[in-house]
Structure formats: C-alpha cells, structure tokens
Coordinates of C-alpha atoms in Angstrom, one line a residue:
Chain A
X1 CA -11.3 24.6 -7.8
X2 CA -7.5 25.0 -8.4
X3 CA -7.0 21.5 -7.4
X4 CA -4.6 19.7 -9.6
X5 CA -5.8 16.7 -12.2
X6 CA -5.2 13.5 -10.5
X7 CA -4.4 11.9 -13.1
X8 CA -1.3 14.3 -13.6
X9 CA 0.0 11.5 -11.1
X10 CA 0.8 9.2 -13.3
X11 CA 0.1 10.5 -17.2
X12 CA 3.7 12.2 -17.9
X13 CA 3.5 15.9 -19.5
X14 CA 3.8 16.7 -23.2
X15 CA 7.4 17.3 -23.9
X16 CA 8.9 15.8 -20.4
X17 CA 11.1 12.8 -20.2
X18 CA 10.5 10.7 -17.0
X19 CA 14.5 10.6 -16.7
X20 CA 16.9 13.5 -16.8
X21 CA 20.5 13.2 -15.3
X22 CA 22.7 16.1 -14.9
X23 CA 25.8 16.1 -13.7
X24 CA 27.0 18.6 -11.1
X25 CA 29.7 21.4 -12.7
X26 CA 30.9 22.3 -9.5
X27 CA 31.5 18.8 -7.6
X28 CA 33.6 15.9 -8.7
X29 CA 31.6 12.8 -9.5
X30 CA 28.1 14.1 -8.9
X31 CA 25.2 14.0 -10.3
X32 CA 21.4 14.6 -9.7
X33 CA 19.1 12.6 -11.3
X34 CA 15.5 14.0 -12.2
X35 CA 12.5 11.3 -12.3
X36 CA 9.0 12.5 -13.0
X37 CA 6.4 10.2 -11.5
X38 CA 7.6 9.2 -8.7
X39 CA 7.4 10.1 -5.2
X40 CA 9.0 8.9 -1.7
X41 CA 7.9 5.3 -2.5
X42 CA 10.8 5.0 -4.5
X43 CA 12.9 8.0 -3.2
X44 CA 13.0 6.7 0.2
X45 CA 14.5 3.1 -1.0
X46 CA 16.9 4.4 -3.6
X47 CA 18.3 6.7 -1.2
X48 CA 18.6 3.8 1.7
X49 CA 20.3 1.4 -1.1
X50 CA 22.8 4.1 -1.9
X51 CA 23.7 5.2 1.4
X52 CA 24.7 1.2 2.0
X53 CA 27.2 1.5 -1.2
X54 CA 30.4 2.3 0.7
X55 CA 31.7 4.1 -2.8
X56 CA 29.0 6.7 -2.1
X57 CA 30.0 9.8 -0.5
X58 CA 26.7 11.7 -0.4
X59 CA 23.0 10.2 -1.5
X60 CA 19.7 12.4 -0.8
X61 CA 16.0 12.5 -2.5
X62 CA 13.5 15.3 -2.4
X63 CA 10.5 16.3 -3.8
X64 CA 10.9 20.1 -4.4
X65 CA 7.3 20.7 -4.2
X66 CA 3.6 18.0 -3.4
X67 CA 1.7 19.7 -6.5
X68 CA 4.9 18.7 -8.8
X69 CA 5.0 15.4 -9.2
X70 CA 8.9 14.7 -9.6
X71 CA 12.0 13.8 -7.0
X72 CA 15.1 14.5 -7.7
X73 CA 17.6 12.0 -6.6
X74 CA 21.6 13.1 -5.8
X75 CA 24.7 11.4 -5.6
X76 CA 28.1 12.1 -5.5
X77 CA 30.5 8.9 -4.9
X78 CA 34.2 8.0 -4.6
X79 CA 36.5 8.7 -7.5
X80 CA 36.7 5.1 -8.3
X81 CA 33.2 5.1 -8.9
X82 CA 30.1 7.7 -10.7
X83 CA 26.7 8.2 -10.3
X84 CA 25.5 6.8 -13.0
X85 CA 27.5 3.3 -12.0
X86 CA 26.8 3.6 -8.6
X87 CA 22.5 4.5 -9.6
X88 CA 22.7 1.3 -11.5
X89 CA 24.0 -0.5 -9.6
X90 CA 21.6 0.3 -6.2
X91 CA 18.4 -0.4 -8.4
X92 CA 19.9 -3.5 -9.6
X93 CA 20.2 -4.5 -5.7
X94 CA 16.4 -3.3 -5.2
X95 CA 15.0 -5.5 -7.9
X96 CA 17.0 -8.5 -6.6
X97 CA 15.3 -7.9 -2.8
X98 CA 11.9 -7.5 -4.1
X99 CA 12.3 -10.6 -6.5
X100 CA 13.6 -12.4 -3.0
X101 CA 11.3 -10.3 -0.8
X102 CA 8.1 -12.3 -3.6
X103 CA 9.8 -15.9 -4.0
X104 CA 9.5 -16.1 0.1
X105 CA 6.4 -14.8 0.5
X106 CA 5.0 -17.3 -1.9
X107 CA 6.3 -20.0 -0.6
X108 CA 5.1 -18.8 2.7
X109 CA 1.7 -18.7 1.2
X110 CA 0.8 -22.5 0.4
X111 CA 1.5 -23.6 4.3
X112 CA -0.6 -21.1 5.5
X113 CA -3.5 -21.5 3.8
X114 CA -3.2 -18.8 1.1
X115 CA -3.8 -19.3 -2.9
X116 CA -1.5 -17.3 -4.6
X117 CA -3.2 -14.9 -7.1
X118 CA -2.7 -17.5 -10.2
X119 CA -3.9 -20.3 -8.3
X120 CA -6.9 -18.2 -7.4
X121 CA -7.4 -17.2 -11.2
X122 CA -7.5 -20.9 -12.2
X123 CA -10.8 -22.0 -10.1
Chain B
X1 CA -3.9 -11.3 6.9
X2 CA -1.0 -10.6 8.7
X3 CA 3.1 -11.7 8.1
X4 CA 6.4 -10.2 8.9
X5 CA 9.3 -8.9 7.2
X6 CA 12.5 -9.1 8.2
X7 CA 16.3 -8.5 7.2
X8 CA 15.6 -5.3 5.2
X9 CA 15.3 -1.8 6.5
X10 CA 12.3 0.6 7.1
X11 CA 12.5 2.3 3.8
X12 CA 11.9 -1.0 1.9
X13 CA 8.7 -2.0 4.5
X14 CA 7.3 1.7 3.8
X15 CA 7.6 1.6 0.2
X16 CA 5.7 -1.9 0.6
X17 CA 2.7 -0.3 2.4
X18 CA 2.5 2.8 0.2
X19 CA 2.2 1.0 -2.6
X20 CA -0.6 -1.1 -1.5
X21 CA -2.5 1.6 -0.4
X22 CA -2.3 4.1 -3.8
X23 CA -0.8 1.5 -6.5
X24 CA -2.2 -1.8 -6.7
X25 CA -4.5 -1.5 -9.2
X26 CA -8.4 -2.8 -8.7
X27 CA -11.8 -2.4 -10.6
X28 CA -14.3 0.2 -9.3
X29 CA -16.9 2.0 -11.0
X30 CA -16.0 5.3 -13.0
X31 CA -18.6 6.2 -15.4
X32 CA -22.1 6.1 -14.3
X33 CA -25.5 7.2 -16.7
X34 CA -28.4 7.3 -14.7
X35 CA -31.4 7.1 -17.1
X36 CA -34.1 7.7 -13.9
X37 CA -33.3 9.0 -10.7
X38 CA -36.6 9.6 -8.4
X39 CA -35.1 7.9 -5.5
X40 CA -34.2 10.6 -2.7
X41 CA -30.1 11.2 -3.6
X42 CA -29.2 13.0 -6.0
X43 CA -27.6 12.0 -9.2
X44 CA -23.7 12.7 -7.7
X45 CA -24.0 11.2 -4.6
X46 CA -25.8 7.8 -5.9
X47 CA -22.7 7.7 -8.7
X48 CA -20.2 8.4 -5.6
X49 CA -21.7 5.3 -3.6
X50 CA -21.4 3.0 -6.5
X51 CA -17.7 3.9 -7.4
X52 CA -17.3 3.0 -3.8
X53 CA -18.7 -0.2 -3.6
X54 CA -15.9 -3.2 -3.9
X55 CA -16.1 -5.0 -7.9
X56 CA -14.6 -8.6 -7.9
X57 CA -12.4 -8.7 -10.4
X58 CA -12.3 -12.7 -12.1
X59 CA -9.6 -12.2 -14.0
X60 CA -5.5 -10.5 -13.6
X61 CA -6.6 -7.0 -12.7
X62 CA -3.2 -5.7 -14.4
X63 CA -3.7 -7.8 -17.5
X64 CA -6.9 -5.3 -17.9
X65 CA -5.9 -2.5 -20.4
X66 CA -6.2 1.3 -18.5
X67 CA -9.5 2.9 -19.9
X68 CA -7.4 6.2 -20.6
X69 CA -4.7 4.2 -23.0
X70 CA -7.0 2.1 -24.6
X71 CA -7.1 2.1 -28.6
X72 CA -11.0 1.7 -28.0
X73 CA -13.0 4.8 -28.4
X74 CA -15.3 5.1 -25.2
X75 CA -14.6 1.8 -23.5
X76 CA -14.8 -1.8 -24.5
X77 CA -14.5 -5.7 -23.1
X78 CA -10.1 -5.6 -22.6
X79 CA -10.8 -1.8 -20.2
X80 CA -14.2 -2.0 -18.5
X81 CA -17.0 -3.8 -17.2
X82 CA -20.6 -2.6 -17.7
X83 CA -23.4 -2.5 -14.9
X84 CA -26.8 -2.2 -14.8
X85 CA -28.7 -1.5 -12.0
X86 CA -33.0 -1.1 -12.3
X87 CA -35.4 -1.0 -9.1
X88 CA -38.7 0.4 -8.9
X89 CA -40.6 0.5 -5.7
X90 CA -44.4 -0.8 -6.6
X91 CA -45.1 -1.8 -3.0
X92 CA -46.4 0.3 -0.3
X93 CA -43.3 -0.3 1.6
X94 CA -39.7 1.3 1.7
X95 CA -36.9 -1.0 0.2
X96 CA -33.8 -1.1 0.0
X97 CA -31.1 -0.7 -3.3
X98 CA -28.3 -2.5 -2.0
X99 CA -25.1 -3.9 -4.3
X100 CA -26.9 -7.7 -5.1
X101 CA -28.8 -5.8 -7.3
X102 CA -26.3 -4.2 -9.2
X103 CA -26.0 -6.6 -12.8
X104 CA -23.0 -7.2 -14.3
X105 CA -23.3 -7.6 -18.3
X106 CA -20.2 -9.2 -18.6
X107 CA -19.2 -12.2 -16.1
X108 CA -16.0 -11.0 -15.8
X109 CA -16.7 -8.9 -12.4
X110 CA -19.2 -8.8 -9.8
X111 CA -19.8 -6.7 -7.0
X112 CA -18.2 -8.1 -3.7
X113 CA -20.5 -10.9 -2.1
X114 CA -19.8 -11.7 1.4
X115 CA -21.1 -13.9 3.7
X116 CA -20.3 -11.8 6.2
X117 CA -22.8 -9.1 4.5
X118 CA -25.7 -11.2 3.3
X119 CA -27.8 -8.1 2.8
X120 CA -25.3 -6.7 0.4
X121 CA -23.8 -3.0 1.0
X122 CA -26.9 -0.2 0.7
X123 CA -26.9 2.1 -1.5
X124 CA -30.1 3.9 -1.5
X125 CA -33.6 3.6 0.3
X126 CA -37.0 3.7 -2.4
X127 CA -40.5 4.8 -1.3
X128 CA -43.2 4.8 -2.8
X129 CA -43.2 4.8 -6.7
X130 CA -39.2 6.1 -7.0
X131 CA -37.0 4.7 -9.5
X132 CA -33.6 4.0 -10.0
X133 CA -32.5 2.9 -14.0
X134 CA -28.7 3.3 -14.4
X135 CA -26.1 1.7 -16.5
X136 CA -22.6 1.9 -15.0
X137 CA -19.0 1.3 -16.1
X138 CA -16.5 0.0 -14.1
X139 CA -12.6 0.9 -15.0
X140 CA -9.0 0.0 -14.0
X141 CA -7.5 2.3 -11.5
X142 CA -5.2 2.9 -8.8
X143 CA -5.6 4.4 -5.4
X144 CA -3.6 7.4 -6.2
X145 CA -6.6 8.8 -8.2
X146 CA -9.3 8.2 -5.9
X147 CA -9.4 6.2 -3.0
X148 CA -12.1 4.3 -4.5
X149 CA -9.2 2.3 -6.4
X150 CA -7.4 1.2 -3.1
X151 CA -7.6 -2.7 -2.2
X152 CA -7.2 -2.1 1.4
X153 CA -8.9 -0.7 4.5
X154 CA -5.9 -0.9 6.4
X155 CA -2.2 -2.0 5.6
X156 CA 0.3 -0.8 8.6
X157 CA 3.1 -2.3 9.8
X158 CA 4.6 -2.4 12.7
X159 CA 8.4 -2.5 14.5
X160 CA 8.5 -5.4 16.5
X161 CA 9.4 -4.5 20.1
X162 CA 12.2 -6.1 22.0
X163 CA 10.9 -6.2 25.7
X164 CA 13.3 -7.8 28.2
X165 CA 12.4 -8.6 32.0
X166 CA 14.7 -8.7 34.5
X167 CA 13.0 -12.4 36.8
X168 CA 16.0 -12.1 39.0
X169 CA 14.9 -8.3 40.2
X170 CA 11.1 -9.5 39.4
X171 CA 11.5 -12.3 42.1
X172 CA 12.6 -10.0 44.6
X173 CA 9.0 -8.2 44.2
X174 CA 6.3 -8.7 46.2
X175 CA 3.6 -10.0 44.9
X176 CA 1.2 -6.6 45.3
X177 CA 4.4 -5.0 43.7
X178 CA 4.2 -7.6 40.7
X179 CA 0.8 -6.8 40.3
X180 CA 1.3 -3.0 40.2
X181 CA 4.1 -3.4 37.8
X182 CA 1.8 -5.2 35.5
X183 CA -0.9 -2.7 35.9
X184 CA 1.5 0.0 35.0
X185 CA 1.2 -0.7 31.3
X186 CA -1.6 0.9 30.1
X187 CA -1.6 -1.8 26.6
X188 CA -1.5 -4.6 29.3
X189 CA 1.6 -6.3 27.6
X190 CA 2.2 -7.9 31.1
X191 CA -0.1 -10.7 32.7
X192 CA 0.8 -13.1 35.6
X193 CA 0.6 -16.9 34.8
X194 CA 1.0 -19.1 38.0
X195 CA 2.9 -16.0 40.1
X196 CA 5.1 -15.2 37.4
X197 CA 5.2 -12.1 35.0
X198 CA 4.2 -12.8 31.4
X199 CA 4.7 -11.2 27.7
X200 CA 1.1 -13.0 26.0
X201 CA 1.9 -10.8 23.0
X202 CA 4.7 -8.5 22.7
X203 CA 2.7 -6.7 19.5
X204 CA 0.6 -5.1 22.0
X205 CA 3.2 -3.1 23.2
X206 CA 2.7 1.1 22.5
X207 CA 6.1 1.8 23.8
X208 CA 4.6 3.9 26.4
X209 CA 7.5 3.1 28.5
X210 CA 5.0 3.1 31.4
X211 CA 6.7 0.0 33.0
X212 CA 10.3 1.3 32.8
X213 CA 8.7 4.5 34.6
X214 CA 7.1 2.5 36.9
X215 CA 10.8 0.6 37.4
X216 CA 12.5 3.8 38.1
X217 CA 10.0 4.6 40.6
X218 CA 10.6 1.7 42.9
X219 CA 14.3 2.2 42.4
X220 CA 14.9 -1.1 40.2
X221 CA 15.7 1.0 36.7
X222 CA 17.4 -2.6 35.5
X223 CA 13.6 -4.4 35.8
X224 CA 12.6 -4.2 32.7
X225 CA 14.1 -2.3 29.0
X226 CA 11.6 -1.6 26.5
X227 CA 13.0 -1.4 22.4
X228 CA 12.4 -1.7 19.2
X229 CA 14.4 -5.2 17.9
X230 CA 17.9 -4.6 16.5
X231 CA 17.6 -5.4 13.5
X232 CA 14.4 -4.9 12.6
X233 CA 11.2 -7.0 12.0
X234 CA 8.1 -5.8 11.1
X235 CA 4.9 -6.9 11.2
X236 CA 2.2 -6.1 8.7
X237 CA -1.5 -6.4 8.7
X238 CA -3.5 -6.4 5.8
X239 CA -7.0 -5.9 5.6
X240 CA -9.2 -5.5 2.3
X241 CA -12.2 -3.9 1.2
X242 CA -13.0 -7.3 -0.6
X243 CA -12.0 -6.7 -4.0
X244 CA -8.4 -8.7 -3.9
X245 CA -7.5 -11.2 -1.5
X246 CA -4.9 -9.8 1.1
X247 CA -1.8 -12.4 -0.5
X248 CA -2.7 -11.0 -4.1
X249 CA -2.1 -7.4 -2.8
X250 CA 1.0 -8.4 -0.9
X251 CA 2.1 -10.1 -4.3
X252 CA 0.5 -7.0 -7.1
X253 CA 2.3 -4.6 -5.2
X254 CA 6.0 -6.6 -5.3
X255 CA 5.1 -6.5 -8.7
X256 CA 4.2 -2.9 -9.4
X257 CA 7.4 -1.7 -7.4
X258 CA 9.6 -4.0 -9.5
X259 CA 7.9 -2.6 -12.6
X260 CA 8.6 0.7 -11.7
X261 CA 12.3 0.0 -10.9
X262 CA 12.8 -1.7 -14.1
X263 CA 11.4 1.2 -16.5
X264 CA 14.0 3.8 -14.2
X265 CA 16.7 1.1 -15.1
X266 CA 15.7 0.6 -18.8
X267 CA 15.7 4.7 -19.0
X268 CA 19.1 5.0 -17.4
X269 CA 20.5 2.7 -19.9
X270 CA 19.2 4.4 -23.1
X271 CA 20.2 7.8 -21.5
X272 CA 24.0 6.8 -21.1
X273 CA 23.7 5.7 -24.6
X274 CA 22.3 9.1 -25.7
X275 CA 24.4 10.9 -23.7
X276 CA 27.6 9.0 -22.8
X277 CA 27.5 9.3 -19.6
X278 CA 30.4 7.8 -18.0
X279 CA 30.0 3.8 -17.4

C-alpha cells in the first residue's frame, strides 16, 4: 500500500546529487561522504579498502535507514593525508582488483570449457 | 558452475554475490495485453507467470537501452522485445500453454529452451473452448526491481574450511573408535579408505565441530582442529535460471561493480573541482 516504488532504487530524486561530501567542523581531516544509490554492496568494500590504508584513522559506512536508499561513508585520516585523497585513492585500488579479479577469471574460462560472453555472442 | 576466489577479503566476495543476484541485468517480460483470457487464471496471475519465465537474450543484454530512459515513446527494437502468445483449445481434451508457445516477433530473444525441459515451463491449463490471445513485451531489468530480473537461482559462496587430522593420535585409535570418530560428523566429511581416515571433500564441512567434540570426549582434544583457512578462499556456486550462462554473470556483474565505482570516482573528481576540496 505504502510500499516504496522500486524503481526509487535506482532512478535518483529530482534535485539530489548522487555525491555530496562534507567535511566534519569538529574533527581534523574528516569527512563524510553522502552517495545516493548505493547500498552495502559498495559500502561494505569501500570501507574494507580504507581500513587497509594505514593513513586512515577511522573508516565506517551506514545506511541510516532501508526505505532511503543512500550510505553515507566516513573518514577521517592522518594529517599527512585527507579524505578526499585517501577516498580516491581506495576506489582507485577497487577498480584495479575487479579489473584483475575479471582478466583471471577469463583466462580461467577457455580451459575449462566456458565461452566467455563475446565468444558466445559471435555464434 | 562453480570457481574460487582467493587473495581478497570477504567484503569483496559479498559484493560479488550481491550483485549477481539484484544487478546483472537480464530480459523478462514487463508489459503484458491480454486481448482474450477464458482460460481459468485470471488476467494478473497469467501476466505474473510470463514475467517469470527465463527470455534468452541473443545479443549484449547491457548494450539494450533501459525501457524507462529510452527517447522512444512506449517501447521500440533498441529497449524491448515483443511476444505473442495465441492458444485455443478446440479438442475435447485439456492442454497445456507452456513457454514453446510463446512467439517472439523479433529474433533477438526467445524464451529459455532446454533440453532438460522438453515440455517447456507451464503456464496455464485450457479446457474446453478457453482462449488465451496476448501480446507481451519483454524489457531490460535488474533483480533489484523484481526478482523476475535475477539471472540466478542460487549464487553463494562459501569459506573454505581448514580441517587438520592428527594420524599420529588417529593411529593410536582403535578401529571401532576410528569409526565412531567418523560417524561423529553429522556432514560425513570423514570416510575410511583402506583403515585410514579420509577428507573426500573438505566443502562438505558445516563446521559443526562435531568431531572436535567427539575428540574432547575421548580425551584426545589435539585429534583433529576444524577452521576456516587463513587467508581466505571462497568457493562460489552459480546456478541460473537459464537466461545467462553462469561465466557471463560472473563476468556482467565484474562489470556492473566496476561501472559503478567509476561513476563515484568521475563525481569525486568534478566535486573537488566545484568545491576545492583539498587534493
């Protein structure tokens, strides 16, 4: 009755930007980090890929509530480094282990028999 | 199909099965208009059995435009695939509507044939005289809407278990003991090949700790240790509801997560521009 449009999981609202970063007034070199869209999917591995960035100090996701479809991602690091940097830099590291994570598993595809979704296409 | 992961942590493995399950996008039928419906389901529950029946995609699924951002009004060749489906019972018999029936207009999809179903999956029984005449449209989705979307029936995975035996304390068993010790695990992980205690599988292990139990019992606590492997490896099975092949799942979803990574990196980037945000 009440039940939330499931497409409001993954159409963005009128007047909402998917990113929002603001930075904490009370905390040196902090930030939080507002993405709409997302879920613990992503949360989950951006805060394990911070948390192994020894400039980090602190790195934590949630997602305030299950009907609103944001997380909010914080992080306060080291002076020598800021959020923003050290945000960068741990998606940077997550597209390189997904790209290796898909080069092995395609190679690992031919000598067991598999077609690989282009090779499939082609027939 | 199954394969396993390793060298990366739990977090990375999780984001790999979620996304399978509610991201990868497939084909399935959205829009249904049912001309004649005598048959003995109603309207809704016919359309709900169609929208769940697997559609064979021959094409790149995320090369098809979504029907929601289209620039087509209604829907057209680059967001759908139109259906047809027309059976009318003359015969004195009942018959069955099953998914061969169901007519693509376009050859760019079919419903899933399977050798392993050579009847096709039902979708409605006809007596007498009833009529079914219905034109149906099939869209791009993902799980996360309906479940109809999702490519898989199951995709788990699995920590791998690290079971060590003890064969000097093992020897020093008798061989009724041996026995009991193996009937102690109630996923029989354990067998005995030619008097000596095997691991056929370690995968079947449940990490009942049954056997370590059993161990303390007969005072030999150093028999056997029961853990997940340090570091992890994980072992995923995927199984699908036919309208992907398990390896282009496994290789969509790499894709979809990297997409999704990307478009939070590109936004980062304009945003320190907009609001110089430290570097």
């Amino acid at each position: 009755m009440n039940a939330p449009d499931r497409f409001e999981l993954f159409v963005l609202p009128p007047d909402t930007e998917k990113l929002t970063v603001t930075q904490d007034t009370k905390v040196p070199n902090a930030a939080v980090f507002k993405i709409y869209l997302e879920d613990h999917t992503l949360g989950n591995i951006i805060r394990c890929q911070l948390l192994k960035d020894p400039t980090v100090i602190f790195a934590g996701y949630q997602q305030p509530h299950p009907l609103e479809n944001y997380i909010l991602v914080r992080i306060q690091t080291a002076p020598q480094n800021n959020p923003v940097a050290a945000f960068q830099h741990c998606l940077a590291e997550l597209q390189k282990e997904f790209a290796s994570i898909y080069s092995q598993f395609e190679t690992q595809l031919a000598p067991h028999g598999w077609r690989t979704a282009d090779e499939r296409r082609e027939m | 199909m199954t394969f396993s992961l390793e060298g990366t942590d739990a977090s990375i493995a999780n984001a790999l099965r979620r996304v399978m399950i509610a991201e990868t996008p497939t084909v399935a039928i959205h829009f249904v208009r049912i001309e004649n419906n005598t048959s003995p389901l109603n309207d809704e529950m016919l359309s709900h059995r169609l929208g769940l029946i697997p559609i064979v995609y021959r094409g790149d699924v995320r090369q098809l435009n979504s029907n929601r951002d289209c620039d087509c009004q209604g829907n057209c060749a680059r967001c759908s695939v139109e259906f047809e489906l027309h059976v009318r019972n003359d015969g004195e018999d009942t018959i069955e509507v099953t998914s061969h029936d169901l007519r693509a207009l376009s050859d760019m999809a079919v419903p899933l044939d399977d050798e392993t179903l050579p009847r096709g999956i039902l979708i409605c029984k006809l007596g007498k005289f009833q009529e079914i005449r219905l034109t149906a449209i099939a869209t791009k989705g993902v799980g996360k809407e309906h479940a109809k979307w999702s490519p898989v029936s199951t995709a788990v995975f699995q920590y791998e278990p690290s079971i060590r035996l003890n064969y000097r304390l093992l020897d020093e068993l008798s061989p009724q003991d041996r026995q009991n010790f193996v009937g102690s695990c109630p996923a029989r992980v354990f067998e005995i090949q030619d008097g000596r205690v095997v691991i056929p599988d370690v995968y079947r292990c449940t990490y009942t700790e049954e056997c370590m139990r059993w161990a303390e019992q007969v005072g030999k606590p150093d028999l056997v240790t029961v853990k997940q492997l340090e570091p992890p490896r994980f072992r995923f099975s995927v199984e699908t509801t036919g309208s992907l092949k398990p390896a282009e799942i496994v290789q969509s979803c790499l894709i979809t997560i990297q997409e999704k990574i990307r478009k939070i990196e590109d936004l980062l980037v304009t945003k320190q521009e907009e609001q110089q945000l430290p570097q």
